[in-house]
PDB file of C-alpha atoms in Angstrom:
ATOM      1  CA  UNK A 137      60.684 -20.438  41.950  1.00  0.00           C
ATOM      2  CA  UNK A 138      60.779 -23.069  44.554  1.00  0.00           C
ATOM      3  CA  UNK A 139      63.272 -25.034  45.891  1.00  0.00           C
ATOM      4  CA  UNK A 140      62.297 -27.872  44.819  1.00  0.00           C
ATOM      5  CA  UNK A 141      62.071 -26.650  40.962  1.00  0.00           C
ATOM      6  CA  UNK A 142      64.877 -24.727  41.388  1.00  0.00           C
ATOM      7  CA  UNK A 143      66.802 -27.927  42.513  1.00  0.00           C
ATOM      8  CA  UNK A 144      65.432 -30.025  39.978  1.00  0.00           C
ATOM      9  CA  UNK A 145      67.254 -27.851  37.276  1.00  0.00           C
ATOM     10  CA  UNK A 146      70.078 -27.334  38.860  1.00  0.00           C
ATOM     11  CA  UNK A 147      70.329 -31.105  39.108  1.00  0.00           C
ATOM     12  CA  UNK A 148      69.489 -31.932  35.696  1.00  0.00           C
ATOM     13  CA  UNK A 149      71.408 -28.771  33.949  1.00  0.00           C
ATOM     14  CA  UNK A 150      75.100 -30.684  35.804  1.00  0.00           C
ATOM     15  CA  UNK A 151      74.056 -33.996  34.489  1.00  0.00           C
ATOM     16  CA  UNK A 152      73.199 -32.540  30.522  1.00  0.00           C
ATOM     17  CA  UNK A 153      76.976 -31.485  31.073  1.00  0.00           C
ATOM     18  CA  UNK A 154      79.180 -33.858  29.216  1.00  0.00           C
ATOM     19  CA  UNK A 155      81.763 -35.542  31.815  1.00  0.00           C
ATOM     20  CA  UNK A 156      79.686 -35.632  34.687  1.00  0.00           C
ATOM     21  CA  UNK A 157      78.902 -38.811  35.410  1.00  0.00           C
ATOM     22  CA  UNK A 158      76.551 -38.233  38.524  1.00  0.00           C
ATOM     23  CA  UNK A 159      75.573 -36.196  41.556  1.00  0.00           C
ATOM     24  CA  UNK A 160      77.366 -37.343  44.638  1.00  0.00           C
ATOM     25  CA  UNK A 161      76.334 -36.790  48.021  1.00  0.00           C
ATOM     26  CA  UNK A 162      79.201 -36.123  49.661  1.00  0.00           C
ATOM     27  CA  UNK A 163      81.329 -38.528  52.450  1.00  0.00           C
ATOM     28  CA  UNK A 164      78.145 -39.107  54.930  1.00  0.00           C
ATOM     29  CA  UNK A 165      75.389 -38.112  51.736  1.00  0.00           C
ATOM     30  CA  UNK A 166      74.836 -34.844  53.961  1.00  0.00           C
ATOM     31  CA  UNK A 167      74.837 -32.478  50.612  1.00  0.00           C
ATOM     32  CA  UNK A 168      71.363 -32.102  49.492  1.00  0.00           C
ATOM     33  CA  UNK A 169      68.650 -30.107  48.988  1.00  0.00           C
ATOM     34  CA  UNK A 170      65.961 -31.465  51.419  1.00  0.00           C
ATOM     35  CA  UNK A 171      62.553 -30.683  50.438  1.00  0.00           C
ATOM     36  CA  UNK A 172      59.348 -32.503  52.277  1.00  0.00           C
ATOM     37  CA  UNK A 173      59.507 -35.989  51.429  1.00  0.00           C
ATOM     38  CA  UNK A 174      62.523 -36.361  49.285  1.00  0.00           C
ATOM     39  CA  UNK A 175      65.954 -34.676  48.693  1.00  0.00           C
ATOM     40  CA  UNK A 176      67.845 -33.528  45.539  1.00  0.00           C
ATOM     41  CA  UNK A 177      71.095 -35.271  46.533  1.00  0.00           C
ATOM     42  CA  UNK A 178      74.329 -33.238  45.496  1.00  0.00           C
ATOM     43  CA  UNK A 179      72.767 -29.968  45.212  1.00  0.00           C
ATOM     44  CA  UNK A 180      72.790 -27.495  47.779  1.00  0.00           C
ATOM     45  CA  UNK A 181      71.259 -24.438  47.744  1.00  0.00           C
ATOM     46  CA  UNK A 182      71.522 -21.388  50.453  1.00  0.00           C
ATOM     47  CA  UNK A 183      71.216 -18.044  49.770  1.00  0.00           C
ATOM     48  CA  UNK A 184      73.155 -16.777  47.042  1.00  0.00           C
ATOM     49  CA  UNK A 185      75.660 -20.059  47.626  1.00  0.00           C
ATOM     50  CA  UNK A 186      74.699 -22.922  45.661  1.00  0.00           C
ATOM     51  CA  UNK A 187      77.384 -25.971  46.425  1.00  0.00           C
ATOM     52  CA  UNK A 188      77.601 -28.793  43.458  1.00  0.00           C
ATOM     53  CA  UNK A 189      79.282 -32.124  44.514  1.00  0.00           C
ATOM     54  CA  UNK A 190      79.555 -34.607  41.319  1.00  0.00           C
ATOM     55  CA  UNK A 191      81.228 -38.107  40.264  1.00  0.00           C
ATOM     56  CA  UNK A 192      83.409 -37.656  36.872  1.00  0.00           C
ATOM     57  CA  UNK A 193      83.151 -39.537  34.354  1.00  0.00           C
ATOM     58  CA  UNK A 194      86.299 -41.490  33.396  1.00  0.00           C
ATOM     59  CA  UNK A 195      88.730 -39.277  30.803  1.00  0.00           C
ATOM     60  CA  UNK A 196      86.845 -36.369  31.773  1.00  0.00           C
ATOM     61  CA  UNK A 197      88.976 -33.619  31.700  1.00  0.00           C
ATOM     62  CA  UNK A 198      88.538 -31.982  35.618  1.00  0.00           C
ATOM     63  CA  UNK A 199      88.777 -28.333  34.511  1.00  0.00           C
ATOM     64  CA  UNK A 200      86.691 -28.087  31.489  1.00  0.00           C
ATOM     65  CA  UNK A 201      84.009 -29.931  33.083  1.00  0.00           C
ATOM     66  CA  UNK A 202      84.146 -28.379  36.656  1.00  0.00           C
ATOM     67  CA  UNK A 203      83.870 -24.691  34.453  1.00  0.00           C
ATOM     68  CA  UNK A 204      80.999 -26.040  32.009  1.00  0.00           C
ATOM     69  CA  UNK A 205      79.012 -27.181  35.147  1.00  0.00           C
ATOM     70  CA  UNK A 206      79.820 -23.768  37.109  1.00  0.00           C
ATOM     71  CA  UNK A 207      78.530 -21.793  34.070  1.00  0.00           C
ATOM     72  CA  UNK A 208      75.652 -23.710  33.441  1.00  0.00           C
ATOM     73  CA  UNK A 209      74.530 -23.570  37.068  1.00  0.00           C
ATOM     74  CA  UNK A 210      75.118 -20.302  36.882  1.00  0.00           C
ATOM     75  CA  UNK A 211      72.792 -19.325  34.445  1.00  0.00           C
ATOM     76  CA  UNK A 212      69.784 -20.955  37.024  1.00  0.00           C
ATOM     77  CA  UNK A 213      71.114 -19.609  40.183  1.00  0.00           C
ATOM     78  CA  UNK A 214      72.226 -16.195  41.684  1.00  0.00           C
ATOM     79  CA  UNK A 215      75.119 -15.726  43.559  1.00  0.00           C
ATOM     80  CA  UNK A 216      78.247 -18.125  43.752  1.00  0.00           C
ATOM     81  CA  UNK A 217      78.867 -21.775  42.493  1.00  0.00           C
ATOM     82  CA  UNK A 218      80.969 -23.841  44.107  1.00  0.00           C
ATOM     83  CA  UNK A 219      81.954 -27.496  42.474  1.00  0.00           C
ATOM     84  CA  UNK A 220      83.344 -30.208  44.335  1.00  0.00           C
ATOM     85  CA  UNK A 221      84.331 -33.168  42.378  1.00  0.00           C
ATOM     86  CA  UNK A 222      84.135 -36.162  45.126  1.00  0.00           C
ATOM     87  CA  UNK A 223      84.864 -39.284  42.608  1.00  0.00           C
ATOM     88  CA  UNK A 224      85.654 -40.539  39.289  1.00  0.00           C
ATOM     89  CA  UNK A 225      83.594 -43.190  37.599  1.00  0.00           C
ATOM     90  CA  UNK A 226      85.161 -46.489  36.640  1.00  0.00           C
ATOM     91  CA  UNK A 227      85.668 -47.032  33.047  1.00  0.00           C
ATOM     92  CA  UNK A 228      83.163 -48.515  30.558  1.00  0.00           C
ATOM     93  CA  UNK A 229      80.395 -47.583  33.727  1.00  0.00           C
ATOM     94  CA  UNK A 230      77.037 -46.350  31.993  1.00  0.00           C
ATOM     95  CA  UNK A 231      76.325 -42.274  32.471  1.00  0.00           C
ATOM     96  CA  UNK A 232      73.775 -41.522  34.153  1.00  0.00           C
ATOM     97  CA  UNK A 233      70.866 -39.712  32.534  1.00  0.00           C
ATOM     98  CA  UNK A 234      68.701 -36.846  33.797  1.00  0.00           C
TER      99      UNK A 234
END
């Protein structure tokens, strides 16, 4: 599978995970997956590392949804999944969709 693809689902698998309110790309927006012409912004993927950085949304519990996107990330990627929650969504703010 590509990068790109592979990307893609990650991306989409963390936002079909209730709580997560988006992808964030970290402080500077340096976590991505950079592919030719466009990025997949708070994915990263290296070899058998795959780093997850994600906005909350508000009243999500942290460790239930940290371990439901872990798991389902998981089942795309080998190797290790590391979460980083970087921010919580106001309240009332719309979810974002994949």
């Amino acid at each position: 599978m590509s990068p790109g693809v592979l990307a893609d689902r990650v991306a989409q698998a963390v936002l079909a995970v209730p709580g997560v309110h988006d992808l964030h790309g970290g402080v500077l927006g340096e976590v991505a997956t950079y592919l030719p012409g466009r990025r997949v912004t708070g994915v990263r993927l290296r070899d058998g590392d795959t780093q997850v950085h994600l906005v909350l949304a508000w009243g999500a519990a942290v460790s239930t949804t940290t371990d439901a996107v872990r798991t389902a990330v998981a089942a795309i990627v080998p190797g290790t999944v590391h979460v980083a929650v970087e921010d919580i969504a106001a309240p009332g703010q719309p979810v974002v969709t994949p």
